[in-house]
PDB file of C-alpha atoms in Angstrom:
ATOM      1  CA  UNK A 129      30.523  13.814-247.248  1.00  0.00           C
ATOM      2  CA  UNK A 130      30.622  11.794-243.896  1.00  0.00           C
ATOM      3  CA  UNK A 131      27.507  10.161-243.863  1.00  0.00           C
ATOM      4  CA  UNK A 132      26.738   8.140-240.647  1.00  0.00           C
ATOM      5  CA  UNK A 133      30.313   6.739-240.920  1.00  0.00           C
ATOM      6  CA  UNK A 134      34.238   7.466-238.991  1.00  0.00           C
ATOM      7  CA  UNK A 135      36.768   8.872-240.472  1.00  0.00           C
ATOM      8  CA  UNK A 136      39.944   7.844-239.081  1.00  0.00           C
ATOM      9  CA  UNK A 137      43.580   9.593-239.762  1.00  0.00           C
ATOM     10  CA  UNK A 138      46.370  10.161-237.946  1.00  0.00           C
ATOM     11  CA  UNK A 139      47.348  13.641-239.310  1.00  0.00           C
ATOM     12  CA  UNK A 140      44.302  15.511-241.098  1.00  0.00           C
ATOM     13  CA  UNK A 141      40.961  15.442-243.369  1.00  0.00           C
ATOM     14  CA  UNK A 142      40.720  18.833-244.775  1.00  0.00           C
ATOM     15  CA  UNK A 143      38.787  19.358-247.824  1.00  0.00           C
ATOM     16  CA  UNK A 144      37.638  23.609-249.784  1.00  0.00           C
ATOM     17  CA  UNK A 145      34.358  22.948-249.566  1.00  0.00           C
ATOM     18  CA  UNK A 146      32.299  21.786-246.980  1.00  0.00           C
ATOM     19  CA  UNK A 147      32.464  19.378-244.319  1.00  0.00           C
ATOM     20  CA  UNK A 148      29.095  17.545-243.811  1.00  0.00           C
ATOM     21  CA  UNK A 149      28.497  14.961-241.246  1.00  0.00           C
ATOM     22  CA  UNK A 150      24.434  14.469-242.080  1.00  0.00           C
ATOM     23  CA  UNK A 151      24.433  10.883-239.723  1.00  0.00           C
ATOM     24  CA  UNK A 152      24.034  10.944-235.896  1.00  0.00           C
ATOM     25  CA  UNK A 153      27.314   8.359-236.084  1.00  0.00           C
ATOM     26  CA  UNK A 154      29.373  10.881-238.459  1.00  0.00           C
ATOM     27  CA  UNK A 155      32.650  11.382-236.723  1.00  0.00           C
ATOM     28  CA  UNK A 156      35.831  12.468-237.570  1.00  0.00           C
ATOM     29  CA  UNK A 157      38.491  10.910-235.534  1.00  0.00           C
ATOM     30  CA  UNK A 158      41.729  12.986-235.729  1.00  0.00           C
ATOM     31  CA  UNK A 159      41.703  16.583-237.040  1.00  0.00           C
ATOM     32  CA  UNK A 160      39.349  18.294-239.489  1.00  0.00           C
ATOM     33  CA  UNK A 161      40.511  21.310-241.720  1.00  0.00           C
ATOM     34  CA  UNK A 162      37.990  23.111-244.563  1.00  0.00           C
ATOM     35  CA  UNK A 163      38.076  25.820-246.516  1.00  0.00           C
ATOM     36  CA  UNK A 164      34.449  26.274-246.082  1.00  0.00           C
ATOM     37  CA  UNK A 165      32.506  25.424-243.066  1.00  0.00           C
ATOM     38  CA  UNK A 166      32.362  22.727-240.197  1.00  0.00           C
ATOM     39  CA  UNK A 167      28.925  20.760-239.654  1.00  0.00           C
ATOM     40  CA  UNK A 168      29.912  20.136-236.702  1.00  0.00           C
ATOM     41  CA  UNK A 169      32.910  20.960-235.027  1.00  0.00           C
ATOM     42  CA  UNK A 170      32.142  19.186-231.786  1.00  0.00           C
ATOM     43  CA  UNK A 171      32.803  15.862-233.618  1.00  0.00           C
ATOM     44  CA  UNK A 172      36.058  15.971-234.378  1.00  0.00           C
ATOM     45  CA  UNK A 173      38.368  15.002-232.205  1.00  0.00           C
ATOM     46  CA  UNK A 174      40.782  16.832-232.755  1.00  0.00           C
ATOM     47  CA  UNK A 175      40.933  20.638-234.015  1.00  0.00           C
ATOM     48  CA  UNK A 176      38.694  21.859-236.515  1.00  0.00           C
ATOM     49  CA  UNK A 177      39.622  24.613-238.286  1.00  0.00           C
ATOM     50  CA  UNK A 178      37.028  26.327-240.774  1.00  0.00           C
ATOM     51  CA  UNK A 179      37.146  29.049-243.616  1.00  0.00           C
ATOM     52  CA  UNK A 180      40.299  28.900-243.216  1.00  0.00           C
ATOM     53  CA  UNK A 181      42.702  30.284-247.073  1.00  0.00           C
ATOM     54  CA  UNK A 182      44.533  29.650-248.631  1.00  0.00           C
ATOM     55  CA  UNK A 183      41.724  26.769-251.261  1.00  0.00           C
ATOM     56  CA  UNK A 184      44.211  23.501-251.247  1.00  0.00           C
ATOM     57  CA  UNK A 185      45.685  23.258-254.843  1.00  0.00           C
ATOM     58  CA  UNK A 186      44.557  20.484-257.462  1.00  0.00           C
ATOM     59  CA  UNK A 187      47.426  18.564-259.182  1.00  0.00           C
ATOM     60  CA  UNK A 188      48.225  19.827-262.749  1.00  0.00           C
ATOM     61  CA  UNK A 189      45.760  18.323-266.177  1.00  0.00           C
ATOM     62  CA  UNK A 190      49.366  16.960-266.513  1.00  0.00           C
ATOM     63  CA  UNK A 191      49.425  14.514-263.260  1.00  0.00           C
ATOM     64  CA  UNK A 192      48.923  11.356-265.407  1.00  0.00           C
ATOM     65  CA  UNK A 193      51.560  12.336-268.166  1.00  0.00           C
ATOM     66  CA  UNK A 194      54.681  10.446-266.446  1.00  0.00           C
ATOM     67  CA  UNK A 195      53.242   7.816-266.589  1.00  0.00           C
ATOM     68  CA  UNK A 196      51.825   7.643-269.503  1.00  0.00           C
ATOM     69  CA  UNK A 197      54.700   7.895-271.731  1.00  0.00           C
ATOM     70  CA  UNK A 198      56.923   6.059-268.904  1.00  0.00           C
ATOM     71  CA  UNK A 199      54.298   3.276-268.567  1.00  0.00           C
ATOM     72  CA  UNK A 200      53.455   0.150-270.069  1.00  0.00           C
ATOM     73  CA  UNK A 201      49.166   0.067-271.498  1.00  0.00           C
ATOM     74  CA  UNK A 202      47.187  -2.787-270.276  1.00  0.00           C
ATOM     75  CA  UNK A 203      44.109  -3.132-273.365  1.00  0.00           C
ATOM     76  CA  UNK A 204      40.868  -3.383-271.433  1.00  0.00           C
ATOM     77  CA  UNK A 205      39.909  -5.662-274.145  1.00  0.00           C
ATOM     78  CA  UNK A 206      42.459  -8.196-272.113  1.00  0.00           C
ATOM     79  CA  UNK A 207      40.554  -7.799-269.202  1.00  0.00           C
ATOM     80  CA  UNK A 208      38.358 -10.825-268.495  1.00  0.00           C
ATOM     81  CA  UNK A 209      35.088 -10.296-267.911  1.00  0.00           C
ATOM     82  CA  UNK A 210      33.267 -12.003-265.299  1.00  0.00           C
ATOM     83  CA  UNK A 211      29.544 -10.820-265.473  1.00  0.00           C
ATOM     84  CA  UNK A 212      29.781  -8.316-268.041  1.00  0.00           C
ATOM     85  CA  UNK A 213      32.294  -6.838-265.326  1.00  0.00           C
ATOM     86  CA  UNK A 214      35.970  -6.704-266.244  1.00  0.00           C
ATOM     87  CA  UNK A 215      37.575  -8.279-263.542  1.00  0.00           C
ATOM     88  CA  UNK A 216      41.089  -7.665-262.668  1.00  0.00           C
ATOM     89  CA  UNK A 217      40.847 -10.501-259.776  1.00  0.00           C
ATOM     90  CA  UNK A 218      43.543 -13.208-257.917  1.00  0.00           C
ATOM     91  CA  UNK A 219      46.833 -11.714-259.884  1.00  0.00           C
ATOM     92  CA  UNK A 220      50.506 -10.533-258.821  1.00  0.00           C
ATOM     93  CA  UNK A 221      50.778  -7.564-260.983  1.00  0.00           C
ATOM     94  CA  UNK A 222      54.328  -5.948-260.217  1.00  0.00           C
ATOM     95  CA  UNK A 223      57.486  -4.812-262.071  1.00  0.00           C
ATOM     96  CA  UNK A 224      58.261  -9.072-262.392  1.00  0.00           C
ATOM     97  CA  UNK A 225      54.153  -9.438-263.181  1.00  0.00           C
ATOM     98  CA  UNK A 226      51.860  -9.006-265.647  1.00  0.00           C
ATOM     99  CA  UNK A 227      49.358 -11.329-266.816  1.00  0.00           C
ATOM    100  CA  UNK A 228      47.595  -8.667-269.369  1.00  0.00           C
ATOM    101  CA  UNK A 229      50.890  -8.005-271.384  1.00  0.00           C
ATOM    102  CA  UNK A 230      53.928  -6.028-271.035  1.00  0.00           C
ATOM    103  CA  UNK A 231      55.627  -6.277-267.862  1.00  0.00           C
ATOM    104  CA  UNK A 232      57.161  -2.701-266.681  1.00  0.00           C
ATOM    105  CA  UNK A 233      60.195  -2.060-264.967  1.00  0.00           C
ATOM    106  CA  UNK A 234      59.183   0.544-262.871  1.00  0.00           C
ATOM    107  CA  UNK A 235      55.769  -1.642-262.195  1.00  0.00           C
ATOM    108  CA  UNK A 236      54.045   1.599-263.893  1.00  0.00           C
ATOM    109  CA  UNK A 237      50.451   0.252-265.703  1.00  0.00           C
ATOM    110  CA  UNK A 238      47.867   1.863-267.787  1.00  0.00           C
ATOM    111  CA  UNK A 239      44.455   1.397-268.952  1.00  0.00           C
ATOM    112  CA  UNK A 240      41.967   3.374-270.544  1.00  0.00           C
ATOM    113  CA  UNK A 241      38.860   1.698-269.784  1.00  0.00           C
ATOM    114  CA  UNK A 242      36.754   2.924-273.237  1.00  0.00           C
ATOM    115  CA  UNK A 243      33.222   3.886-270.554  1.00  0.00           C
ATOM    116  CA  UNK A 244      33.932   0.669-268.574  1.00  0.00           C
ATOM    117  CA  UNK A 245      33.208  -1.605-265.935  1.00  0.00           C
ATOM    118  CA  UNK A 246      36.299  -2.765-264.147  1.00  0.00           C
ATOM    119  CA  UNK A 247      36.114  -4.509-260.762  1.00  0.00           C
ATOM    120  CA  UNK A 248      39.890  -4.822-258.645  1.00  0.00           C
ATOM    121  CA  UNK A 249      39.936  -7.301-256.278  1.00  0.00           C
ATOM    122  CA  UNK A 250      41.871 -10.594-254.468  1.00  0.00           C
ATOM    123  CA  UNK A 251      44.917  -9.395-255.485  1.00  0.00           C
ATOM    124  CA  UNK A 252      48.769  -7.994-254.798  1.00  0.00           C
ATOM    125  CA  UNK A 253      49.869  -5.062-256.955  1.00  0.00           C
ATOM    126  CA  UNK A 254      53.165  -3.822-256.158  1.00  0.00           C
ATOM    127  CA  UNK A 255      53.337  -0.973-258.814  1.00  0.00           C
ATOM    128  CA  UNK A 256      51.560   2.171-259.973  1.00  0.00           C
ATOM    129  CA  UNK A 257      48.085   1.928-262.194  1.00  0.00           C
ATOM    130  CA  UNK A 258      45.939   4.629-263.740  1.00  0.00           C
ATOM    131  CA  UNK A 259      42.990   4.408-265.108  1.00  0.00           C
ATOM    132  CA  UNK A 260      41.000   6.539-267.691  1.00  0.00           C
ATOM    133  CA  UNK A 261      37.863   6.541-268.879  1.00  0.00           C
ATOM    134  CA  UNK A 262      36.527   4.524-266.082  1.00  0.00           C
ATOM    135  CA  UNK A 263      32.759   3.750-266.133  1.00  0.00           C
ATOM    136  CA  UNK A 264      29.827   3.846-263.570  1.00  0.00           C
ATOM    137  CA  UNK A 265      30.726   1.902-259.816  1.00  0.00           C
ATOM    138  CA  UNK A 266      34.378   1.426-261.453  1.00  0.00           C
ATOM    139  CA  UNK A 267      36.758   0.102-257.842  1.00  0.00           C
ATOM    140  CA  UNK A 268      38.211  -2.364-255.421  1.00  0.00           C
ATOM    141  CA  UNK A 269      35.404  -4.616-254.692  1.00  0.00           C
ATOM    142  CA  UNK A 270      37.189  -6.900-252.287  1.00  0.00           C
ATOM    143  CA  UNK A 271      40.349  -7.462-250.450  1.00  0.00           C
ATOM    144  CA  UNK A 272      43.864  -6.663-251.499  1.00  0.00           C
ATOM    145  CA  UNK A 273      47.688  -6.080-250.489  1.00  0.00           C
ATOM    146  CA  UNK A 274      48.782  -2.651-252.840  1.00  0.00           C
ATOM    147  CA  UNK A 275      52.295  -0.900-253.182  1.00  0.00           C
ATOM    148  CA  UNK A 276      53.851   1.075-254.812  1.00  0.00           C
ATOM    149  CA  UNK A 277      57.332  -0.674-256.711  1.00  0.00           C
ATOM    150  CA  UNK A 278      58.500   2.939-256.152  1.00  0.00           C
ATOM    151  CA  UNK A 279      58.990   4.197-253.399  1.00  0.00           C
ATOM    152  CA  UNK A 280      57.312   7.617-253.779  1.00  0.00           C
ATOM    153  CA  UNK A 281      54.403   6.884-256.549  1.00  0.00           C
ATOM    154  CA  UNK A 282      51.535   6.638-256.275  1.00  0.00           C
ATOM    155  CA  UNK A 283      49.766   3.291-255.922  1.00  0.00           C
ATOM    156  CA  UNK A 284      46.369   4.788-257.936  1.00  0.00           C
ATOM    157  CA  UNK A 285      45.756   7.247-260.459  1.00  0.00           C
ATOM    158  CA  UNK A 286      41.954   7.899-261.549  1.00  0.00           C
ATOM    159  CA  UNK A 287      40.435  10.326-263.875  1.00  0.00           C
ATOM    160  CA  UNK A 288      37.529  10.152-262.944  1.00  0.00           C
ATOM    161  CA  UNK A 289      35.527   8.735-259.955  1.00  0.00           C
ATOM    162  CA  UNK A 290      36.238   5.517-257.966  1.00  0.00           C
ATOM    163  CA  UNK A 291      34.997   3.882-255.018  1.00  0.00           C
ATOM    164  CA  UNK A 292      36.667   1.467-252.379  1.00  0.00           C
ATOM    165  CA  UNK A 293      35.755  -1.430-250.805  1.00  0.00           C
ATOM    166  CA  UNK A 294      37.431  -3.687-249.234  1.00  0.00           C
ATOM    167  CA  UNK A 295      36.433  -6.156-246.996  1.00  0.00           C
ATOM    168  CA  UNK A 296      34.815  -8.091-249.651  1.00  0.00           C
ATOM    169  CA  UNK A 297      33.148 -11.343-249.293  1.00  0.00           C
ATOM    170  CA  UNK A 298      35.417 -12.282-246.713  1.00  0.00           C
ATOM    171  CA  UNK A 299      35.103  -9.889-243.803  1.00  0.00           C
ATOM    172  CA  UNK A 300      38.590  -9.832-242.805  1.00  0.00           C
ATOM    173  CA  UNK A 301      40.375  -7.247-244.565  1.00  0.00           C
ATOM    174  CA  UNK A 302      42.683  -9.203-245.453  1.00  0.00           C
ATOM    175  CA  UNK A 303      44.203 -11.499-248.489  1.00  0.00           C
ATOM    176  CA  UNK A 304      44.432 -15.303-247.600  1.00  0.00           C
ATOM    177  CA  UNK A 305      46.137 -16.797-249.962  1.00  0.00           C
ATOM    178  CA  UNK A 306      44.988 -20.218-248.591  1.00  0.00           C
ATOM    179  CA  UNK A 307      41.048 -19.389-249.067  1.00  0.00           C
ATOM    180  CA  UNK A 308      42.311 -17.950-253.111  1.00  0.00           C
ATOM    181  CA  UNK A 309      44.139 -20.973-253.584  1.00  0.00           C
ATOM    182  CA  UNK A 310      46.987 -18.321-255.135  1.00  0.00           C
ATOM    183  CA  UNK A 311      50.147 -17.604-253.779  1.00  0.00           C
ATOM    184  CA  UNK A 312      50.847 -14.302-253.942  1.00  0.00           C
ATOM    185  CA  UNK A 313      54.637 -13.320-253.371  1.00  0.00           C
ATOM    186  CA  UNK A 314      56.459 -15.895-255.918  1.00  0.00           C
ATOM    187  CA  UNK A 315      59.842 -15.106-257.582  1.00  0.00           C
ATOM    188  CA  UNK A 316      60.143 -12.205-258.909  1.00  0.00           C
ATOM    189  CA  UNK A 317      57.807  -9.776-256.961  1.00  0.00           C
ATOM    190  CA  UNK A 318      58.986 -10.287-252.788  1.00  0.00           C
ATOM    191  CA  UNK A 319      56.826  -9.670-249.682  1.00  0.00           C
ATOM    192  CA  UNK A 320      59.437  -7.730-247.081  1.00  0.00           C
ATOM    193  CA  UNK A 321      62.397  -9.876-249.202  1.00  0.00           C
ATOM    194  CA  UNK A 322      60.088 -13.145-248.935  1.00  0.00           C
ATOM    195  CA  UNK A 323      59.618 -14.614-252.149  1.00  0.00           C
ATOM    196  CA  UNK A 324      58.210 -18.678-251.950  1.00  0.00           C
ATOM    197  CA  UNK A 325      56.068 -21.286-253.698  1.00  0.00           C
ATOM    198  CA  UNK A 326      53.069 -22.190-250.974  1.00  0.00           C
ATOM    199  CA  UNK A 327      49.412 -20.411-250.637  1.00  0.00           C
ATOM    200  CA  UNK A 328      49.587 -20.007-246.660  1.00  0.00           C
ATOM    201  CA  UNK A 329      50.335 -16.506-246.370  1.00  0.00           C
ATOM    202  CA  UNK A 330      47.984 -13.340-244.971  1.00  0.00           C
ATOM    203  CA  UNK A 331      48.441 -10.298-246.015  1.00  0.00           C
ATOM    204  CA  UNK A 332      46.790  -7.064-244.118  1.00  0.00           C
ATOM    205  CA  UNK A 333      44.288  -5.192-247.001  1.00  0.00           C
ATOM    206  CA  UNK A 334      46.076  -2.004-247.333  1.00  0.00           C
ATOM    207  CA  UNK A 335      46.519   0.604-249.772  1.00  0.00           C
ATOM    208  CA  UNK A 336      49.917   2.086-249.568  1.00  0.00           C
ATOM    209  CA  UNK A 337      51.107   4.657-251.318  1.00  0.00           C
ATOM    210  CA  UNK A 338      49.334   7.509-253.308  1.00  0.00           C
ATOM    211  CA  UNK A 339      45.835   7.720-253.893  1.00  0.00           C
ATOM    212  CA  UNK A 340      44.514  10.357-256.725  1.00  0.00           C
ATOM    213  CA  UNK A 341      40.896  10.134-258.304  1.00  0.00           C
ATOM    214  CA  UNK A 342      40.120  13.232-259.612  1.00  0.00           C
ATOM    215  CA  UNK A 343      36.729  12.919-259.475  1.00  0.00           C
ATOM    216  CA  UNK A 344      35.218  11.215-256.021  1.00  0.00           C
ATOM    217  CA  UNK A 345      35.784   8.379-253.743  1.00  0.00           C
ATOM    218  CA  UNK A 346      32.970   5.956-252.468  1.00  0.00           C
ATOM    219  CA  UNK A 347      33.644   3.856-249.752  1.00  0.00           C
ATOM    220  CA  UNK A 348      31.495   1.188-249.720  1.00  0.00           C
ATOM    221  CA  UNK A 349      32.604  -0.828-246.720  1.00  0.00           C
ATOM    222  CA  UNK A 350      35.447  -0.070-244.569  1.00  0.00           C
ATOM    223  CA  UNK A 351      38.879   0.543-246.299  1.00  0.00           C
ATOM    224  CA  UNK A 352      42.279   1.519-245.385  1.00  0.00           C
ATOM    225  CA  UNK A 353      45.393   3.561-246.996  1.00  0.00           C
ATOM    226  CA  UNK A 354      48.740   4.548-245.968  1.00  0.00           C
ATOM    227  CA  UNK A 355      49.833   7.336-247.557  1.00  0.00           C
ATOM    228  CA  UNK A 356      48.210  10.232-248.673  1.00  0.00           C
ATOM    229  CA  UNK A 357      44.400  10.546-250.735  1.00  0.00           C
ATOM    230  CA  UNK A 358      43.735  13.367-252.445  1.00  0.00           C
ATOM    231  CA  UNK A 359      40.206  13.279-254.959  1.00  0.00           C
ATOM    232  CA  UNK A 360      37.855  15.717-255.673  1.00  0.00           C
ATOM    233  CA  UNK A 361      34.542  14.165-253.313  1.00  0.00           C
ATOM    234  CA  UNK A 362      34.748  11.955-251.067  1.00  0.00           C
ATOM    235  CA  UNK A 363      32.063  10.398-249.555  1.00  0.00           C
ATOM    236  CA  UNK A 364      31.512   8.236-246.921  1.00  0.00           C
ATOM    237  CA  UNK A 365      28.825   5.357-246.814  1.00  0.00           C
ATOM    238  CA  UNK A 366      31.386   3.002-244.259  1.00  0.00           C
ATOM    239  CA  UNK A 367      34.069   3.958-241.497  1.00  0.00           C
ATOM    240  CA  UNK A 368      37.554   4.669-243.247  1.00  0.00           C
ATOM    241  CA  UNK A 369      41.050   4.749-242.001  1.00  0.00           C
ATOM    242  CA  UNK A 370      44.432   6.849-243.253  1.00  0.00           C
ATOM    243  CA  UNK A 371      47.123   7.237-242.040  1.00  0.00           C
ATOM    244  CA  UNK A 372      49.323  10.323-243.471  1.00  0.00           C
ATOM    245  CA  UNK A 373      53.082   9.163-244.120  1.00  0.00           C
ATOM    246  CA  UNK A 374      55.267  12.490-244.629  1.00  0.00           C
ATOM    247  CA  UNK A 375      57.096  10.510-247.257  1.00  0.00           C
ATOM    248  CA  UNK A 376      54.806  12.239-250.078  1.00  0.00           C
ATOM    249  CA  UNK A 377      55.769  15.804-248.659  1.00  0.00           C
ATOM    250  CA  UNK A 378      60.064  15.316-249.079  1.00  0.00           C
ATOM    251  CA  UNK A 379      60.207  13.665-251.606  1.00  0.00           C
ATOM    252  CA  UNK A 380      56.535  14.728-254.280  1.00  0.00           C
ATOM    253  CA  UNK A 381      55.833  11.841-256.718  1.00  0.00           C
ATOM    254  CA  UNK A 382      56.060  12.865-260.859  1.00  0.00           C
ATOM    255  CA  UNK A 383      53.204  14.791-261.405  1.00  0.00           C
ATOM    256  CA  UNK A 384      52.988  16.819-258.147  1.00  0.00           C
ATOM    257  CA  UNK A 385      56.212  18.878-257.971  1.00  0.00           C
ATOM    258  CA  UNK A 386      56.724  21.418-260.949  1.00  0.00           C
ATOM    259  CA  UNK A 387      53.464  21.285-262.190  1.00  0.00           C
ATOM    260  CA  UNK A 388      52.004  23.684-264.465  1.00  0.00           C
ATOM    261  CA  UNK A 389      50.688  27.204-263.091  1.00  0.00           C
ATOM    262  CA  UNK A 390      53.863  26.784-259.587  1.00  0.00           C
ATOM    263  CA  UNK A 391      55.399  23.726-257.940  1.00  0.00           C
ATOM    264  CA  UNK A 392      52.957  21.367-255.894  1.00  0.00           C
ATOM    265  CA  UNK A 393      53.726  19.172-253.133  1.00  0.00           C
ATOM    266  CA  UNK A 394      51.579  17.230-251.283  1.00  0.00           C
ATOM    267  CA  UNK A 395      51.357  18.669-247.218  1.00  0.00           C
ATOM    268  CA  UNK A 396      49.994  16.892-244.297  1.00  0.00           C
ATOM    269  CA  UNK A 397      46.832  15.627-244.202  1.00  0.00           C
ATOM    270  CA  UNK A 398      44.075  13.809-246.069  1.00  0.00           C
ATOM    271  CA  UNK A 399      42.475  14.610-249.286  1.00  0.00           C
ATOM    272  CA  UNK A 400      44.498  17.572-249.908  1.00  0.00           C
ATOM    273  CA  UNK A 401      47.039  19.869-251.991  1.00  0.00           C
ATOM    274  CA  UNK A 402      49.221  22.607-251.247  1.00  0.00           C
ATOM    275  CA  UNK A 403      51.041  25.423-253.472  1.00  0.00           C
ATOM    276  CA  UNK A 404      54.767  25.519-251.385  1.00  0.00           C
TER     277      UNK A 404
END
């Protein structure tokens, strides 16, 4: 459901159900593919393919298994609360840095939220974060910079619903060390190969890597993704940009290849998963 927003993609937005564009400003800048109806194909700037088959195949129930078996647990009770909400804010989370507990050499961390809300903002994450049982309104609520620590690993895996607002209070889509008085590339967690001890750097506000949400993704303010996004449902309340990376097709991460029911891989495009 695009509402009145624009979905920007350098590849293809794919859906197993109707692509809805109820608002007059709704548009897909790129290609669109649907196993059902595309509500207004004229508002797709590229190729609009409706009523296609077969439908895209979702990841199996074991998509989380590798990361739970090999990751380090972060207890939800160890994450500070702000206004009653557990909040990961102004931290560096990476293979060398975990302010909430033990580090993991692959940067894989998992949290059982136990039905409680979790917000993530103003942080730099170099790793794979797995969220289980996240409470209502959990999501990214401000600027951050996120890369997986292992090339082609997911950045984020969520069992449930999750929202994104990567504009935040500053409204500039970037993570500023100076504004937050935080060094986000300390020793052990370089950015583009560099570490330092100052607080003057600026990082692009993107999530780079594969994002998988088993339930619904809500985009509540402008958000930016490099890699691939796979979800049960997507609702745009603001514009969003999805730049696809073919690396996940060439080398699928654990949980996205050889799943029960037949081998799978993330196929070119946004929001889709296909058998091969």
